[in-house]
Short mmCIF file of C-alpha atoms and ligand atoms in Angstrom, two decimals:
data_model
loop_
_atom_site.label_atom_id
_atom_site.label_comp_id
_atom_site.label_asym_id
_atom_site.label_seq_id
_atom_site.Cartn_x
_atom_site.Cartn_y
_atom_site.Cartn_z
CA MET A 1 0.00 0.00 0.00
CA ARG A 2 0.95 3.65 -0.37
CA ILE A 3 0.96 4.95 3.19
CA ALA A 4 1.43 8.51 4.50
CA LEU A 5 2.65 8.52 8.09
CA LEU A 6 2.18 11.81 9.95
CA GLY A 7 4.54 12.22 12.90
CA GLY A 8 7.16 9.79 11.58
CA ASP A 9 9.91 10.99 13.92
CA GLY A 10 8.09 10.02 17.12
CA TYR A 11 8.44 7.21 19.62
CA LEU A 12 5.78 5.28 17.70
CA GLY A 13 6.13 6.92 14.30
CA TRP A 14 9.66 5.82 13.46
CA PRO A 15 9.26 2.14 14.48
CA THR A 16 5.96 2.06 12.55
CA ALA A 17 7.61 3.51 9.44
CA MET A 18 10.39 0.88 9.57
CA ASP A 19 7.93 -1.95 10.16
CA LEU A 20 5.69 -0.98 7.24
CA ALA A 21 8.59 -0.33 4.87
CA SER A 22 10.08 -3.72 5.79
CA LYS A 23 6.77 -5.34 4.86
CA GLY A 24 7.03 -3.85 1.37
CA HIS A 25 4.69 -0.88 1.69
CA ASP A 26 5.53 2.50 0.10
CA VAL A 27 5.98 4.72 3.15
CA TRP A 28 6.13 8.52 3.16
CA VAL A 29 6.80 10.09 6.57
CA ILE A 30 6.35 13.72 7.52
CA ASP A 31 7.38 15.42 10.75
CA ASN A 32 8.35 18.92 11.84
CA TYR A 33 10.36 17.76 14.91
CA LEU A 34 7.88 19.46 17.25
CA ARG A 35 8.46 16.97 20.06
CA ARG A 36 12.24 17.38 19.77
CA THR A 37 11.82 21.16 20.00
CA LEU A 38 9.48 20.99 23.00
CA ALA A 39 11.74 18.51 24.73
CA ILE A 40 14.71 20.89 24.42
CA GLN A 41 12.57 23.84 25.60
CA THR A 42 11.51 21.96 28.74
CA GLY A 43 14.84 20.28 29.51
CA SER A 44 13.37 16.86 28.65
CA GLU A 45 15.89 15.43 26.19
CA PRO A 46 15.51 11.68 25.55
CA LEU A 47 17.92 9.05 26.84
CA ILE A 48 18.56 7.84 23.33
CA CYS A 49 19.05 10.76 21.00
CA ALA A 50 18.03 9.59 17.56
CA PRO A 51 19.66 11.02 14.42
CA ASN A 52 17.41 13.17 12.21
CA LEU A 53 14.93 11.53 9.86
CA GLN A 54 17.12 11.71 6.75
CA LEU A 55 20.02 10.04 8.57
CA ARG A 56 17.74 7.41 10.08
CA ALA A 57 16.21 6.65 6.67
CA GLN A 58 19.71 6.36 5.19
CA ARG A 59 20.83 3.97 7.97
CA PHE A 60 17.62 1.96 7.51
CA ARG A 61 18.31 1.67 3.76
CA GLU A 62 21.87 0.46 4.46
CA GLU A 63 20.62 -2.15 6.93
CA THR A 64 17.58 -3.44 5.03
CA GLY A 65 17.65 -2.19 1.42
CA SER A 66 14.17 -0.70 2.00
CA GLU A 67 13.20 2.90 1.42
CA ILE A 68 11.37 5.37 3.70
CA ARG A 69 10.60 8.69 2.01
CA VAL A 70 11.06 11.66 4.32
CA HIS A 71 9.40 15.07 4.27
CA VAL A 72 10.38 17.53 6.98
CA GLY A 73 7.29 19.67 7.27
CA ASP A 74 4.43 20.75 9.47
CA CYS A 75 1.11 18.91 9.13
CA ALA A 76 -0.61 21.90 10.71
CA SER A 77 0.16 23.70 7.41
CA PHE A 78 -2.38 22.67 4.77
CA GLU A 79 0.12 23.44 1.97
CA GLU A 80 2.52 20.83 3.39
CA MET A 81 -0.29 18.28 3.61
CA GLU A 82 -1.38 19.04 0.06
CA ARG A 83 2.18 18.48 -1.17
CA LEU A 84 2.41 15.17 0.72
CA PHE A 85 -0.94 13.91 -0.47
CA ARG A 86 -0.42 14.91 -4.13
CA GLU A 87 2.94 13.18 -4.16
CA SER A 88 2.09 10.04 -2.21
CA GLN A 89 -1.57 9.54 -3.24
CA PRO A 90 -2.03 7.52 -0.05
CA GLU A 91 -4.37 4.56 0.28
CA ALA A 92 -4.00 4.91 4.05
CA VAL A 93 -2.85 7.75 6.29
CA ILE A 94 -1.61 7.06 9.82
CA HIS A 95 -2.02 10.15 11.97
CA TYR A 96 0.40 10.27 14.92
CA ALA A 97 1.32 13.95 14.49
CA GLU A 98 0.21 15.39 17.81
CA GLN A 99 1.75 16.95 20.88
CA PRO A 100 1.68 13.71 22.91
CA SER A 101 2.36 14.72 26.50
CA ALA A 102 -0.35 15.25 29.13
CA PRO A 103 2.06 17.07 31.51
CA TYR A 104 3.27 19.40 28.73
CA SER A 105 -0.33 20.41 28.00
CA MET A 106 -0.80 21.32 31.69
CA ILE A 107 2.24 23.61 32.11
CA GLY A 108 0.41 26.86 31.34
CA ARG A 109 -1.58 28.82 28.81
CA SER A 110 0.87 28.88 25.91
CA GLN A 111 1.57 25.13 26.15
CA ALA A 112 -2.16 24.43 26.41
CA ARG A 113 -2.82 26.58 23.35
CA LEU A 114 -0.03 24.95 21.34
CA THR A 115 -1.41 21.50 22.20
CA LEU A 116 -4.98 22.46 21.30
CA GLN A 117 -4.08 24.24 18.07
CA ASN A 118 -1.52 21.75 16.83
CA ASN A 119 -3.55 18.63 17.54
CA LEU A 120 -6.86 19.89 16.21
CA SER A 121 -5.26 21.58 13.17
CA VAL A 122 -3.46 18.43 12.12
CA THR A 123 -6.61 16.33 12.46
CA PHE A 124 -8.59 18.93 10.51
CA ASN A 125 -5.94 19.09 7.76
CA THR A 126 -5.81 15.30 7.56
CA ILE A 127 -9.56 15.16 7.04
CA TRP A 128 -9.51 17.85 4.35
CA ALA A 129 -6.46 16.43 2.58
CA VAL A 130 -8.34 13.13 2.35
CA LEU A 131 -11.54 14.82 1.15
CA GLU A 132 -9.74 16.83 -1.54
CA PHE A 133 -6.93 14.56 -2.72
CA ALA A 134 -7.59 10.95 -1.66
CA PRO A 135 -11.28 10.41 -0.82
CA GLU A 136 -10.97 6.61 -0.60
CA CYS A 137 -8.03 6.83 1.83
CA HIS A 138 -8.43 5.05 5.20
CA ILE A 139 -7.54 7.36 8.10
CA ILE A 140 -5.93 5.51 11.00
CA LYS A 141 -5.82 7.97 13.86
CA LEU A 142 -4.06 7.56 17.19
CA GLY A 143 -6.45 8.41 20.00
CA THR A 144 -6.02 7.41 23.62
CA MET A 145 -7.69 5.29 26.29
CA GLY A 146 -7.51 8.47 28.36
CA GLU A 147 -10.44 9.84 26.35
CA TYR A 148 -12.76 7.70 28.48
CA GLY A 149 -11.28 8.65 31.85
CA THR A 150 -11.95 6.21 34.67
CA PRO A 151 -15.76 5.82 34.90
CA ASN A 152 -17.36 3.59 37.51
CA ILE A 153 -18.87 1.34 34.78
CA ASP A 154 -17.30 -0.91 32.15
CA ILE A 155 -15.67 1.00 29.26
CA GLU A 156 -17.05 -0.17 25.93
CA GLU A 157 -15.16 -0.10 22.65
CA GLY A 158 -16.01 3.40 21.49
CA TRP A 159 -19.78 3.14 21.38
CA ILE A 160 -22.58 2.49 23.86
CA GLU A 161 -26.29 1.62 23.48
CA ILE A 162 -28.38 3.82 25.75
CA SER A 163 -32.03 3.17 26.61
CA HIS A 164 -33.85 6.26 27.78
CA LYS A 165 -37.55 6.66 28.52
CA GLY A 166 -38.43 3.53 26.59
CA ARG A 167 -36.32 4.29 23.48
CA SER A 168 -32.73 3.38 22.66
CA ASP A 169 -29.91 4.56 20.39
CA LYS A 170 -26.16 4.11 19.94
CA PHE A 171 -23.79 6.94 20.94
CA LEU A 172 -20.09 7.60 21.32
CA TYR A 173 -19.16 6.28 24.76
CA PRO A 174 -19.08 9.22 27.24
CA ARG A 175 -15.69 10.90 27.46
CA ALA A 176 -14.09 12.55 30.53
CA ALA A 177 -10.42 13.21 29.84
CA GLY A 178 -7.94 13.97 32.62
CA SER A 179 -5.67 16.53 30.89
CA LEU A 180 -5.90 19.09 28.12
CA TYR A 181 -3.83 16.77 25.90
CA HIS A 182 -6.33 13.94 26.41
CA THR A 183 -9.16 16.42 25.77
CA THR A 184 -7.71 17.25 22.33
CA LYS A 185 -8.05 13.56 21.49
CA VAL A 186 -11.72 13.66 22.54
CA LEU A 187 -12.21 16.65 20.22
CA ASP A 188 -10.38 14.80 17.41
CA THR A 189 -12.80 11.90 17.77
CA ASP A 190 -15.78 14.22 17.52
CA LEU A 191 -14.34 15.88 14.40
CA LEU A 192 -13.68 12.54 12.75
CA TRP A 193 -17.18 11.30 13.59
CA PHE A 194 -18.75 14.45 12.16
CA TYR A 195 -16.83 14.10 8.89
CA ALA A 196 -17.42 10.35 8.70
CA ARG A 197 -21.19 10.59 9.09
CA THR A 198 -21.52 13.75 6.98
CA TYR A 199 -18.88 13.43 4.25
CA GLY A 200 -18.36 9.68 4.25
CA ILE A 201 -14.64 9.49 5.15
CA ARG A 202 -13.33 6.13 6.44
CA VAL A 203 -11.77 6.23 9.90
CA THR A 204 -10.28 3.90 12.48
CA ASP A 205 -9.68 5.72 15.78
CA LEU A 206 -7.31 3.83 18.09
CA MET A 207 -7.84 4.26 21.82
CA GLN A 208 -4.31 3.37 22.88
CA GLY A 209 -2.98 3.02 26.43
CA PRO A 210 0.57 3.90 27.55
CA VAL A 211 3.18 2.08 25.43
CA TYR A 212 6.48 0.64 26.68
CA GLY A 213 9.53 -0.83 25.05
CA LEU A 214 12.27 -0.20 22.56
CA ALA A 215 12.94 -3.42 20.74
CA THR A 216 11.51 -4.15 17.31
CA PRO A 217 13.15 -6.33 14.65
CA GLN A 218 14.40 -3.21 12.84
CA SER A 219 15.29 -1.04 15.85
CA LEU A 220 17.69 -3.72 17.10
CA MET A 221 19.68 -3.67 13.84
CA HIS A 222 21.58 -0.50 14.79
CA ASP A 223 21.52 2.00 17.67
CA ASP A 224 20.65 4.74 15.15
CA LEU A 225 17.35 2.95 14.52
CA LEU A 226 16.17 2.79 18.14
CA PRO A 227 13.08 4.88 18.95
CA ASN A 228 13.35 8.15 20.88
CA PHE A 229 13.23 6.99 24.47
CA HIS A 230 12.04 9.51 27.04
CA TYR A 231 12.26 8.91 30.78
CA ASP A 232 11.63 12.46 31.98
CA ASP A 233 8.46 13.57 33.80
CA ILE A 234 7.01 15.30 30.73
CA PHE A 235 7.55 13.02 27.72
CA GLY A 236 8.40 9.71 29.44
CA THR A 237 5.58 7.21 29.99
CA VAL A 238 5.43 5.49 33.34
CA LEU A 239 6.96 2.10 32.59
CA ASN A 240 9.80 3.56 30.53
CA ARG A 241 10.48 5.90 33.46
CA PHE A 242 10.51 3.03 35.96
CA LEU A 243 12.94 1.03 33.81
CA THR A 244 15.32 3.98 33.65
CA GLN A 245 14.96 4.71 37.37
CA ALA A 246 15.75 1.05 38.13
CA VAL A 247 18.91 1.22 36.02
CA ALA A 248 19.90 4.52 37.68
CA GLY A 249 19.39 2.95 41.11
CA ILE A 250 16.78 5.42 42.37
CA PRO A 251 13.40 4.50 43.91
CA LEU A 252 10.53 4.25 41.45
CA THR A 253 8.35 7.37 41.48
CA ILE A 254 4.80 6.19 42.23
CA TYR A 255 2.44 9.20 42.06
CA GLY A 256 0.18 9.16 45.13
CA GLU A 257 -1.29 5.84 46.22
CA GLY A 258 -0.45 4.14 42.93
CA GLY A 259 -3.83 2.47 42.37
CA GLN A 260 -4.21 4.36 39.06
CA THR A 261 -4.97 1.62 36.54
CA ARG A 262 -4.43 1.87 32.79
CA GLY A 263 -4.31 -0.47 29.79
CA TYR A 264 -0.69 -0.98 28.67
CA LEU A 265 0.93 -2.47 25.58
CA ASN A 266 4.32 -3.35 24.18
CA LEU A 267 5.60 -1.25 21.26
CA LEU A 268 5.56 -4.48 19.23
CA ASP A 269 1.80 -4.65 19.72
CA THR A 270 1.33 -1.06 18.54
CA LEU A 271 2.95 -2.23 15.30
CA GLN A 272 0.72 -5.30 15.14
CA CYS A 273 -2.40 -3.22 15.75
CA ILE A 274 -1.50 -0.78 12.97
CA ASN A 275 -1.00 -3.68 10.57
CA LEU A 276 -4.33 -5.22 11.60
CA ALA A 277 -6.14 -1.90 11.15
CA LEU A 278 -4.52 -1.38 7.73
CA GLY A 279 -5.51 -4.88 6.66
CA SER A 280 -9.18 -4.38 7.54
CA PRO A 281 -10.24 -1.04 6.07
CA VAL A 282 -13.64 0.28 7.08
CA GLN A 283 -16.55 1.28 4.84
CA ARG A 284 -17.13 4.85 3.65
CA GLY A 285 -18.91 6.78 6.41
CA GLU A 286 -17.72 4.46 9.19
CA LEU A 287 -15.87 5.49 12.35
CA ARG A 288 -14.46 2.31 13.89
CA ILE A 289 -13.07 2.66 17.40
CA LEU A 290 -10.70 0.03 18.78
CA ASN A 291 -9.35 -0.11 22.34
CA GLN A 292 -5.62 -0.67 21.87
CA PHE A 293 -3.96 -2.27 24.88
CA THR A 294 -3.24 -5.80 26.01
CA GLU A 295 -3.17 -5.80 29.84
CA THR A 296 -4.24 -3.52 32.67
CA PHE A 297 -1.98 -2.71 35.61
CA ALA A 298 -2.09 -0.41 38.60
CA VAL A 299 1.05 1.73 38.95
CA THR A 300 2.03 -0.24 42.07
CA GLU A 301 1.82 -3.50 40.08
CA LEU A 302 4.10 -2.07 37.39
CA ALA A 303 6.58 -1.04 40.06
CA GLU A 304 6.54 -4.57 41.56
CA ARG A 305 7.17 -6.11 38.12
CA VAL A 306 10.11 -3.81 37.49
CA GLN A 307 11.54 -4.50 40.95
CA ARG A 308 11.29 -8.26 40.36
CA ALA A 309 12.92 -8.16 36.91
CA ALA A 310 15.64 -5.79 38.15
CA ALA A 311 16.40 -8.16 41.04
CA THR A 312 17.17 -10.97 38.55
CA MET A 313 19.87 -8.65 37.14
CA GLY A 314 21.30 -7.91 40.57
CA LEU A 315 19.68 -4.47 40.84
CA SER A 316 17.98 -3.72 44.14
CA VAL A 317 15.26 -1.14 43.53
CA GLY A 318 13.01 0.66 46.02
CA VAL A 319 9.86 2.72 45.52
CA GLN A 320 8.88 6.23 46.64
CA HIS A 321 5.32 7.54 46.83
CA VAL A 322 5.63 11.14 45.66
CA PRO A 323 2.70 13.58 46.02
CA ASN A 324 0.54 13.13 42.94
CA PRO A 325 1.01 16.15 40.63
CA ARG A 326 -2.09 15.16 38.61
CA LYS A 327 -5.82 15.33 39.28
CA GLU A 328 -6.79 11.69 38.88
CA LYS A 329 -8.45 8.93 40.91
CA GLU A 330 -5.84 6.90 42.78
CA ARG A 331 -8.24 3.96 43.45
CA HIS A 332 -10.97 3.23 40.96
CA TYR A 333 -12.92 0.66 38.97
CA TYR A 334 -11.35 -0.08 35.57
CA GLN A 335 -12.83 -2.62 33.20
CA PRO A 336 -12.34 -1.67 29.53
CA VAL A 337 -13.45 -4.02 26.75
CA HIS A 338 -10.72 -4.90 24.25
CA THR A 339 -12.06 -7.58 21.99
CA GLY A 340 -11.82 -5.67 18.68
CA PHE A 341 -8.14 -6.34 18.00
CA ALA A 342 -8.35 -9.85 19.47
CA ASN A 343 -11.05 -10.59 16.88
CA LEU A 344 -8.81 -9.18 14.14
CA GLY A 345 -6.05 -11.60 15.24
CA LEU A 346 -3.83 -9.68 17.70
CA ARG A 347 -1.32 -11.97 19.47
CA PRO A 348 -0.21 -9.93 22.49
CA HIS A 349 3.37 -9.66 23.77
CA LEU A 350 2.63 -9.63 27.49
CA LEU A 351 4.74 -7.97 30.17
CA SER A 352 6.91 -10.94 31.13
CA ASP A 353 10.05 -10.83 33.27
CA GLU A 354 12.00 -11.65 30.08
CA ALA A 355 10.50 -8.66 28.25
CA LEU A 356 11.36 -6.41 31.20
CA SER A 357 14.91 -7.78 31.41
CA GLU A 358 15.48 -7.17 27.70
CA MET A 359 14.37 -3.56 28.12
CA LEU A 360 16.48 -3.10 31.25
CA GLU A 361 19.50 -4.38 29.36
CA ILE A 362 19.05 -1.90 26.51
CA VAL A 363 18.53 0.99 28.94
CA SER A 364 21.65 -0.11 30.88
CA ARG A 365 23.77 0.55 27.79
CA TYR A 366 22.89 4.24 28.23
CA ARG A 367 23.22 4.35 32.03
CA LYS A 368 25.90 7.06 32.01
CA ASP A 369 23.54 9.42 30.09
CA ILE A 370 20.72 9.23 32.65
CA ASP A 371 20.06 12.64 34.20
CA LEU A 372 18.61 12.27 37.71
CA ALA A 373 17.17 15.80 37.53
CA LYS A 374 14.58 14.49 35.07
CA MET A 375 12.91 12.11 37.54
CA LEU A 376 10.65 14.10 39.83
CA PRO A 377 7.43 15.65 38.44
CA ARG A 378 7.71 19.36 37.63
CA VAL A 379 4.19 20.00 36.29
CA ARG A 380 1.17 20.14 38.60
CA TRP A 381 -2.45 19.98 37.41
CA SER A 382 -3.21 23.12 39.39
CA SER A 383 -5.41 26.03 38.41
CA THR A 384 -3.63 29.04 36.91
CA GLU A 385 -0.49 28.89 39.00
CA THR A 386 2.53 29.87 36.93
CA HIS A 387 4.98 27.05 36.56
CA ALA A 388 8.70 27.51 36.48
CA LEU A 389 8.55 25.87 33.04
CA ALA A 390 5.92 28.25 31.60
N1 USQ B 1 2.68 7.83 36.90
C1 USQ B 1 3.31 7.52 38.08
N2 USQ B 1 4.64 7.78 38.19
C2 USQ B 1 5.37 8.33 37.16
C3 USQ B 1 4.72 8.63 35.97
C4 USQ B 1 3.37 8.38 35.86
O1 USQ B 1 2.68 7.02 39.03
O2 USQ B 1 6.57 8.53 37.36
C5 USQ B 1 1.24 7.51 36.74
C6 USQ B 1 0.39 8.69 36.30
O3 USQ B 1 -0.03 9.47 37.39
C7 USQ B 1 -0.75 7.99 35.57
C8 USQ B 1 -0.10 6.72 35.00
O4 USQ B 1 1.14 6.56 35.71
O5 USQ B 1 -1.75 7.60 36.47
C9 USQ B 1 0.19 6.78 33.52
O6 USQ B 1 0.97 7.92 33.26
P1 USQ B 1 1.83 8.09 31.93
O7 USQ B 1 2.65 9.33 32.07
O8 USQ B 1 2.53 6.83 31.59
O9 USQ B 1 0.67 8.23 30.84
P2 USQ B 1 -0.23 9.45 30.37
O10 USQ B 1 0.20 10.77 30.90
O11 USQ B 1 -1.65 9.06 30.62
O12 USQ B 1 0.04 9.51 28.81
C10 USQ B 1 0.65 8.45 28.07
C11 USQ B 1 1.17 9.03 26.77
C12 USQ B 1 0.00 9.57 25.98
C13 USQ B 1 -1.04 8.46 25.80
C14 USQ B 1 -1.47 7.91 27.14
C15 USQ B 1 -2.40 6.71 27.06
O13 USQ B 1 2.12 10.04 27.02
O14 USQ B 1 0.47 10.05 24.73
O15 USQ B 1 -2.18 8.98 25.14
O16 USQ B 1 -0.30 7.44 27.84
S1 USQ B 1 -3.55 6.68 28.38
O17 USQ B 1 -2.83 6.83 29.64
O18 USQ B 1 -4.28 5.44 28.33
O19 USQ B 1 -4.44 7.82 28.20
#
């Protein structure tokens, strides 16, 4: 297939580009390095500093003989999207090109505005580029499990039947996001649903949980091909942070009680899910929503797993309960359905001790680059207080 991949420099974007190109697809990536810029501005540089996209694509070609076409450009500019779509004539577009950090979106007004404008503009431009230049194109959009929040009832897969005063209808499952970043994903879903039901675009919206891991068949070929790996409080996701903290020998930073439960998945399963979504395009006018995770864990359970795996490598790791900087429930019911991908054939890579040890070993290679100043949370979910970072 001809595939346009928006946000191809990211933690998920680059491994996805390599995976699809290795499978013989024609892959065009576009990225404006927004996350790299924001990471520098907030002192949140990744542990593994990846070369730029051209150099990565060149290294990938040397290692595999496969091509990834690179555009450095901003998807929030419609002209850039028009150029990409005219050139690539995509049969599918994978939209990852968003400001991805909940803490970043909560620093202050300008960060909130950037998150809102960037994320909504890119989704809007994706929709219009499809309408104008590739109307049959399947949009595969990265949403988040965080759109649903943590309701006290089971979370369905995108939609819910509601009976009310003797009548019933099907609606988008209620959303209650916990950060401005997550709220932009809720707004994206509403935009996509409007354009699907009104203009007949085809959309798969992926409600993904926090992702962990580094190793894919291509990323292991050369250190230049590893994904960006963040462990800081702003761009690092919780398990990647715990792995790095374990290697650095500092206690794992559990926010509050640690009963916060989320649906997690291995980077390898993100790749599988994208392939499954690509291989099962939806009808014109359909918005398919798939819950994309393989297992649920409370933060305390993740910490215990990391401690256990670290112990097998001779690392003795403690935990610290730091005051929770976020507004979120620390003990709650959490029962999300996730049968959609299982029915499409997903074979999960579960969080085994072996998987954790492999990740710990890769992170250990970069131990000397770990900056302990990046461990404690700097952004609080608090009213209009001015943050040092703002
Ligand atoms: N947490 C800790 N200690 C830490 C870091 C986080 O206890 O050192 C807790 C958080 O309070 C939260 C949970 O771990 O309850 C998950 O936090 P996270 O930073 O791993 O994930 P989150 O901010 O929700 O965002 C990440 C990605 C985002 C994606 C989302 C999926 O950055 O792009 O959309 O995971 S989900 O969480 O399902 O919404």
